[in-house]
Short mmCIF file of C-alpha atoms and ligand atoms in Angstrom, two decimals:
data_model
loop_
_atom_site.label_atom_id
_atom_site.label_comp_id
_atom_site.label_asym_id
_atom_site.label_seq_id
_atom_site.Cartn_x
_atom_site.Cartn_y
_atom_site.Cartn_z
CA UNK X 102 82.59 66.70 9.44
CA UNK X 103 80.48 63.94 10.88
CA UNK X 104 82.15 62.15 13.78
CA UNK X 105 80.52 59.19 15.48
CA UNK X 106 81.67 56.80 18.16
CA UNK X 107 81.12 53.37 19.64
CA UNK X 108 81.46 53.42 23.42
CA UNK X 109 81.33 49.97 24.99
CA UNK X 110 81.75 49.33 28.72
CA UNK X 111 84.17 46.51 29.56
CA UNK X 112 81.86 44.84 32.06
CA UNK X 113 81.08 41.81 29.92
CA UNK X 114 81.77 40.48 26.43
CA UNK X 115 80.37 42.15 23.32
CA UNK X 116 77.43 40.40 21.68
CA UNK X 117 75.47 40.81 18.46
CA UNK X 118 73.69 43.91 19.77
CA UNK X 119 77.04 45.61 20.21
CA UNK X 120 78.15 44.54 16.75
CA UNK X 121 74.98 46.09 15.35
CA UNK X 122 75.52 49.33 17.33
CA UNK X 123 79.15 49.56 16.25
CA UNK X 124 78.22 48.98 12.60
CA UNK X 125 75.56 51.73 12.73
CA UNK X 126 78.07 54.24 14.11
CA UNK X 127 80.86 53.12 11.80
CA UNK X 128 78.83 53.06 8.59
CA UNK X 129 77.23 56.48 9.14
CA UNK X 130 80.71 57.97 9.56
CA UNK X 131 82.13 56.17 6.53
CA UNK X 132 79.10 56.99 4.33
CA UNK X 133 79.60 60.69 5.06
CA UNK X 134 83.38 60.78 4.78
CA UNK X 135 83.53 61.30 8.54
CA UNK X 136 85.36 59.72 11.43
CA UNK X 137 84.48 56.84 13.70
CA UNK X 138 85.96 56.78 17.22
CA UNK X 139 86.25 53.97 19.72
CA UNK X 140 85.86 54.89 23.38
CA UNK X 141 86.16 52.41 26.22
CA UNK X 142 83.89 53.40 29.11
CA UNK X 143 86.06 51.84 31.79
CA UNK X 144 85.24 53.77 34.96
CA UNK X 145 82.51 51.53 36.24
CA UNK X 146 84.26 50.55 39.47
CA UNK X 147 84.62 46.84 40.03
CA UNK X 148 82.38 45.96 37.09
CA UNK X 149 85.04 47.25 34.67
CA UNK X 150 87.39 44.45 33.74
CA UNK X 151 90.49 45.24 31.64
CA UNK X 152 90.62 41.72 30.17
CA UNK X 153 87.55 42.47 28.06
CA UNK X 154 89.21 45.37 26.26
CA UNK X 155 91.61 43.35 24.08
CA UNK X 156 88.66 41.13 23.17
CA UNK X 157 86.62 44.19 22.12
CA UNK X 158 89.39 45.34 19.77
CA UNK X 159 89.70 41.87 18.27
CA UNK X 160 85.90 41.58 17.91
CA UNK X 161 85.65 44.87 16.02
CA UNK X 162 88.52 43.95 13.71
CA UNK X 163 86.83 40.56 13.15
CA UNK X 164 83.64 42.23 11.88
CA UNK X 165 85.75 44.46 9.64
CA UNK X 166 85.51 47.76 11.52
CA UNK X 167 88.45 50.06 12.02
CA UNK X 168 88.35 53.25 14.03
CA UNK X 169 90.11 56.56 13.60
CA UNK X 170 92.82 57.71 15.99
CA UNK X 171 93.87 56.04 19.19
CA UNK X 172 91.41 54.15 21.38
CA UNK X 173 90.00 56.57 23.98
CA UNK X 174 89.82 55.45 27.63
CA UNK X 175 87.56 57.14 30.13
CA UNK X 176 89.95 56.14 32.90
CA UNK X 177 92.46 58.63 31.44
CA UNK X 178 90.02 61.50 31.84
CA UNK X 179 89.19 61.50 35.52
CA UNK X 180 90.61 64.99 36.04
CA UNK X 181 88.23 66.44 33.44
CA UNK X 182 85.25 64.78 35.13
CA UNK X 183 86.31 66.11 38.52
CA UNK X 184 86.77 69.63 37.11
CA UNK X 185 83.27 69.59 35.60
CA UNK X 186 81.78 68.34 38.87
CA UNK X 187 83.60 71.13 40.74
CA UNK X 188 82.17 73.66 38.32
CA UNK X 189 78.63 72.39 38.89
CA UNK X 190 79.19 72.41 42.65
CA UNK X 191 80.43 76.00 42.45
CA UNK X 192 77.24 76.85 40.54
CA UNK X 193 75.27 75.44 43.47
CA UNK X 194 73.69 72.73 41.32
CA UNK X 195 75.01 69.55 42.98
CA UNK X 196 74.41 68.30 46.49
CA UNK X 197 75.97 65.41 48.38
CA UNK X 198 73.89 62.34 49.11
CA UNK X 199 74.62 59.28 51.21
CA UNK X 200 71.33 57.44 50.72
CA UNK X 201 71.58 53.75 49.96
CA UNK X 202 69.60 52.06 47.21
CA UNK X 203 67.42 50.43 49.86
CA UNK X 204 66.69 53.76 51.54
CA UNK X 205 65.75 55.31 48.21
CA UNK X 206 63.50 52.39 47.30
CA UNK X 207 61.77 52.65 50.68
CA UNK X 208 61.23 56.42 50.49
CA UNK X 209 60.45 56.78 46.79
CA UNK X 210 56.93 57.72 45.81
CA UNK X 211 57.40 57.53 42.04
CA UNK X 212 59.29 55.51 39.48
CA UNK X 213 61.50 56.96 36.75
CA UNK X 214 63.12 55.35 33.69
CA UNK X 215 65.92 53.88 35.85
CA UNK X 216 63.80 52.71 38.78
CA UNK X 217 62.58 54.37 42.00
CA UNK X 218 62.79 58.14 41.69
CA UNK X 219 65.11 59.74 44.23
CA UNK X 220 62.78 61.51 46.70
CA UNK X 221 65.22 64.38 47.37
CA UNK X 222 66.05 63.25 50.91
CA UNK X 223 69.51 64.89 51.03
CA UNK X 224 68.66 67.98 48.97
CA UNK X 225 68.29 70.30 51.91
CA UNK X 226 70.22 68.60 54.70
CA UNK X 227 73.81 68.63 55.87
CA UNK X 228 75.59 65.50 54.69
CA UNK X 229 78.99 64.15 55.66
CA UNK X 230 80.99 64.46 52.43
CA UNK X 231 83.17 61.41 53.06
CA UNK X 232 82.02 58.74 50.65
CA UNK X 233 79.04 60.77 49.45
CA UNK X 234 77.70 60.75 45.90
CA UNK X 235 76.77 64.08 44.28
CA UNK X 236 73.37 64.59 42.73
CA UNK X 237 72.21 67.21 40.26
CA UNK X 238 69.40 69.40 41.60
CA UNK X 239 67.34 69.01 38.46
CA UNK X 240 64.74 71.72 39.16
CA UNK X 241 67.45 74.25 39.98
CA UNK X 242 69.43 73.25 36.90
CA UNK X 243 66.40 73.64 34.64
CA UNK X 244 65.60 77.02 36.19
CA UNK X 245 69.18 77.99 35.27
CA UNK X 246 69.03 76.81 31.64
CA UNK X 247 65.39 77.37 30.72
CA UNK X 248 63.64 75.00 28.28
CA UNK X 249 65.90 72.86 26.09
CA UNK X 250 65.50 70.82 22.94
CA UNK X 251 67.52 68.16 21.21
CA UNK X 252 67.22 66.34 17.91
CA UNK X 253 67.09 62.65 17.22
CA UNK X 254 67.63 61.89 13.52
CA UNK X 255 64.86 59.31 13.60
CA UNK X 256 62.40 60.72 16.14
CA UNK X 257 62.79 64.42 15.39
CA UNK X 258 63.00 67.38 17.76
CA UNK X 259 62.50 66.51 21.43
CA UNK X 260 61.67 68.78 24.33
CA UNK X 261 64.18 67.90 27.05
CA UNK X 262 62.53 66.48 30.16
CA UNK X 263 65.42 65.47 32.46
CA UNK X 264 63.05 65.80 35.43
CA UNK X 265 61.66 62.35 34.62
CA UNK X 266 64.87 60.98 36.19
CA UNK X 267 64.71 63.23 39.27
CA UNK X 268 68.02 64.32 40.79
CA UNK X 269 70.49 61.97 39.07
CA UNK X 270 73.89 61.06 40.48
CA UNK X 271 76.73 62.75 38.58
CA UNK X 272 79.58 61.78 40.90
CA UNK X 273 79.27 58.26 42.23
CA UNK X 274 80.38 56.99 45.60
CA UNK X 275 82.61 54.46 43.87
CA UNK X 276 83.51 56.29 40.65
CA UNK X 277 84.59 59.83 39.78
CA UNK X 278 81.70 60.36 37.38
CA UNK X 279 78.45 58.69 36.48
CA UNK X 280 77.82 57.51 32.95
CA UNK X 281 75.81 60.67 32.25
CA UNK X 282 78.58 63.09 33.17
CA UNK X 283 81.45 61.11 31.65
CA UNK X 284 79.72 60.34 28.34
CA UNK X 285 78.52 63.91 27.90
CA UNK X 286 81.95 65.39 28.59
CA UNK X 287 83.66 62.84 26.36
CA UNK X 288 81.38 63.38 23.39
CA UNK X 289 82.18 67.08 23.61
CA UNK X 290 85.93 66.56 24.13
CA UNK X 291 86.09 64.13 21.22
CA UNK X 292 84.14 66.42 18.88
CA UNK X 293 81.43 63.82 18.34
CA UNK X 294 78.74 65.36 16.12
CA UNK X 295 76.46 62.32 15.85
CA UNK X 296 75.80 60.22 18.94
CA UNK X 297 74.44 56.85 17.90
CA UNK X 298 73.31 54.36 20.51
CA UNK X 299 70.49 52.01 21.36
CA UNK X 300 66.92 53.18 21.94
CA UNK X 301 67.24 52.07 25.58
CA UNK X 302 69.32 55.23 26.14
CA UNK X 303 66.84 57.55 24.44
CA UNK X 304 65.56 59.07 27.69
CA UNK X 305 69.08 59.50 29.09
CA UNK X 306 69.65 62.09 26.39
CA UNK X 307 67.36 64.49 28.26
CA UNK X 308 69.97 64.57 31.03
CA UNK X 309 72.88 64.86 28.61
CA UNK X 310 71.24 67.84 26.91
CA UNK X 311 70.84 69.54 30.29
CA UNK X 312 74.49 68.92 31.16
CA UNK X 313 75.57 70.38 27.83
CA UNK X 314 73.64 73.55 28.56
CA UNK X 315 75.04 73.82 32.10
CA UNK X 316 78.64 73.24 31.02
CA UNK X 317 78.57 75.23 27.75
CA UNK X 318 79.27 72.15 25.64
CA UNK X 319 78.50 71.78 21.94
CA UNK X 320 75.24 69.97 21.14
CA UNK X 321 75.48 66.99 18.79
CA UNK X 322 72.65 65.28 16.97
CA UNK X 323 71.54 61.86 18.21
CA UNK X 324 70.39 58.76 16.47
CA UNK X 325 68.89 56.15 18.79
CA UNK X 326 68.63 52.95 16.85
CA UNK X 327 66.42 49.96 17.45
CA UNK X 328 67.87 47.26 19.69
CA UNK X 329 68.26 43.62 18.80
CA UNK X 330 65.79 41.58 20.81
CA UNK X 331 65.01 37.92 21.36
CA UNK X 332 61.72 36.30 20.34
CA UNK X 333 60.04 37.36 23.61
CA UNK X 334 61.08 40.98 23.07
CA UNK X 335 63.88 41.07 25.66
CA UNK X 336 66.96 43.01 24.66
CA UNK X 337 70.19 41.07 24.27
CA UNK X 338 72.22 41.16 27.46
CA UNK X 339 75.82 40.42 28.13
CA UNK X 340 75.38 37.44 30.37
CA UNK X 341 71.83 36.34 29.79
CA UNK X 342 70.87 35.43 26.29
CA UNK X 343 73.51 36.54 23.82
CA UNK X 344 76.48 34.49 22.66
CA UNK X 345 79.62 36.62 22.85
CA UNK X 346 81.18 37.82 19.62
CA UNK X 347 84.47 36.46 20.96
CA UNK X 348 82.95 32.97 21.15
CA UNK X 349 81.72 33.18 17.58
CA UNK X 350 85.10 34.50 16.47
CA UNK X 351 86.97 31.68 18.18
CA UNK X 352 84.57 29.14 16.73
CA UNK X 353 85.78 30.21 13.29
CA UNK X 354 82.68 32.07 12.10
CA UNK X 355 83.20 34.58 9.28
CA UNK X 356 82.93 37.99 10.99
CA UNK X 357 82.73 39.98 7.75
CA UNK X 358 79.81 37.84 6.55
CA UNK X 359 78.12 38.32 9.93
CA UNK X 360 78.52 42.10 9.64
CA UNK X 361 77.06 42.04 6.11
CA UNK X 362 74.09 40.02 7.35
CA UNK X 363 73.44 42.48 10.20
CA UNK X 364 73.60 45.38 7.74
CA UNK X 365 71.07 43.62 5.52
CA UNK X 366 68.74 42.98 8.46
CA UNK X 367 69.35 39.22 8.37
CA UNK X 368 69.61 38.20 12.00
CA UNK X 369 70.29 34.78 13.50
CA UNK X 370 67.24 32.68 14.35
CA UNK X 371 65.23 34.08 17.26
CA UNK X 372 66.72 37.57 17.02
CA UNK X 373 65.10 40.60 15.44
CA UNK X 374 65.03 44.37 15.67
CA UNK X 375 62.96 45.67 18.57
CA UNK X 376 60.48 48.54 18.54
CA UNK X 377 61.50 51.88 17.09
CA UNK X 378 61.67 53.82 20.33
CA UNK X 379 61.02 52.02 23.50
CA UNK X 380 62.58 51.52 26.88
CA UNK X 381 63.26 47.83 27.08
CA UNK X 382 64.12 45.93 30.20
N1 LIG M 170 78.82 52.52 27.52
C1 LIG M 170 77.45 52.44 27.17
C2 LIG M 170 77.05 50.99 26.98
O1 LIG M 170 77.90 50.13 26.84
C3 LIG M 170 77.13 53.17 25.87
C4 LIG M 170 76.84 54.56 26.12
C5 LIG M 170 76.61 55.45 24.92
O2 LIG M 170 76.74 55.01 23.77
O3 LIG M 170 76.34 56.62 25.17
O4 LIG M 170 75.87 50.72 26.98
#
C-alpha cells in the first residue's frame, strides 16, 4: 500500500508552497487507495513554536485535506533518535564536534549544498563531549555500506553521493537529532513508501539513503516535486514573500477552490512552478 506524508516544521506559518506540497502527497495517496500521514517536525530547538501547529491543522482542513491516523509529533520520538545515534556511535561512525559555524566557515575549503563543507577538524581529535554535536564520518560510512542507489519517481535511479555534504551533523548541540536522522527514522517507523517533498531537498536524499543502509531501514521511493517560485525565481519562504495560508483563510478565501486551482496549475499572479530539479536558494 502506498503511504505518503506531509511533514511541516512549525517554525513559521504555512504558505502556498506548503499547500502545494501537501496536496501532492495527499492526492498521490488517495489516487492509489493509500494513506496520507501528517507529521509535525517539531524538534528544531527554539525555532519550533507550538502555536503554529493548530494553525497547520486548520490550514489543511481549509484546503480540504484530511490525514489518516493521529498527527505524528517528532518531539514524542526523541528516545528512538537517541537509540539510533547510539547505534551509529557503537559502529564507530559518529564523532563529536564542537566547531562553531564561524570556525567551519573560516576553515572550509569547499562548499556543499548546505554551505561551507565541514573540513573534518574534529574527526581525529579528542573532544569534550559536553554540548558537542555528533557528525557522521561519511567516508567511513560509505566504506561500510558500499555504493548505494535510490529512485526518484520523476528523475529516475540516482547513485547516492552523500559525500557532497561532507560529514553532516546527526545529533545537534541543541536538538536530539538533525533533520536528516529524524526524518529518515520517522519515514521508516511510519511505513512511508513514497516520500514526496520539494526539489530543494533532492540532494538531502543521498544522506537519507546512506542512513537507511547503516540502520537497516526499509527504502522508500521518492518524488521531489517542483517548488513554487516568485517571478524572480526565488522559492516561497515563510517570512519573506509568501502570504500565510492562515491569513488567506481568515480573510474568507475559499480554500477548496484554492486547492483546485493549485492542482490545475493555476497559481496566483507572480507565482509559478520552478525548475524540475534544482537547488534553489
Ligand atoms: N520539515 C521539512 C520542511 O518543512 C520537510 C522535510 C521532508 O519532507 O522530508 O521543509
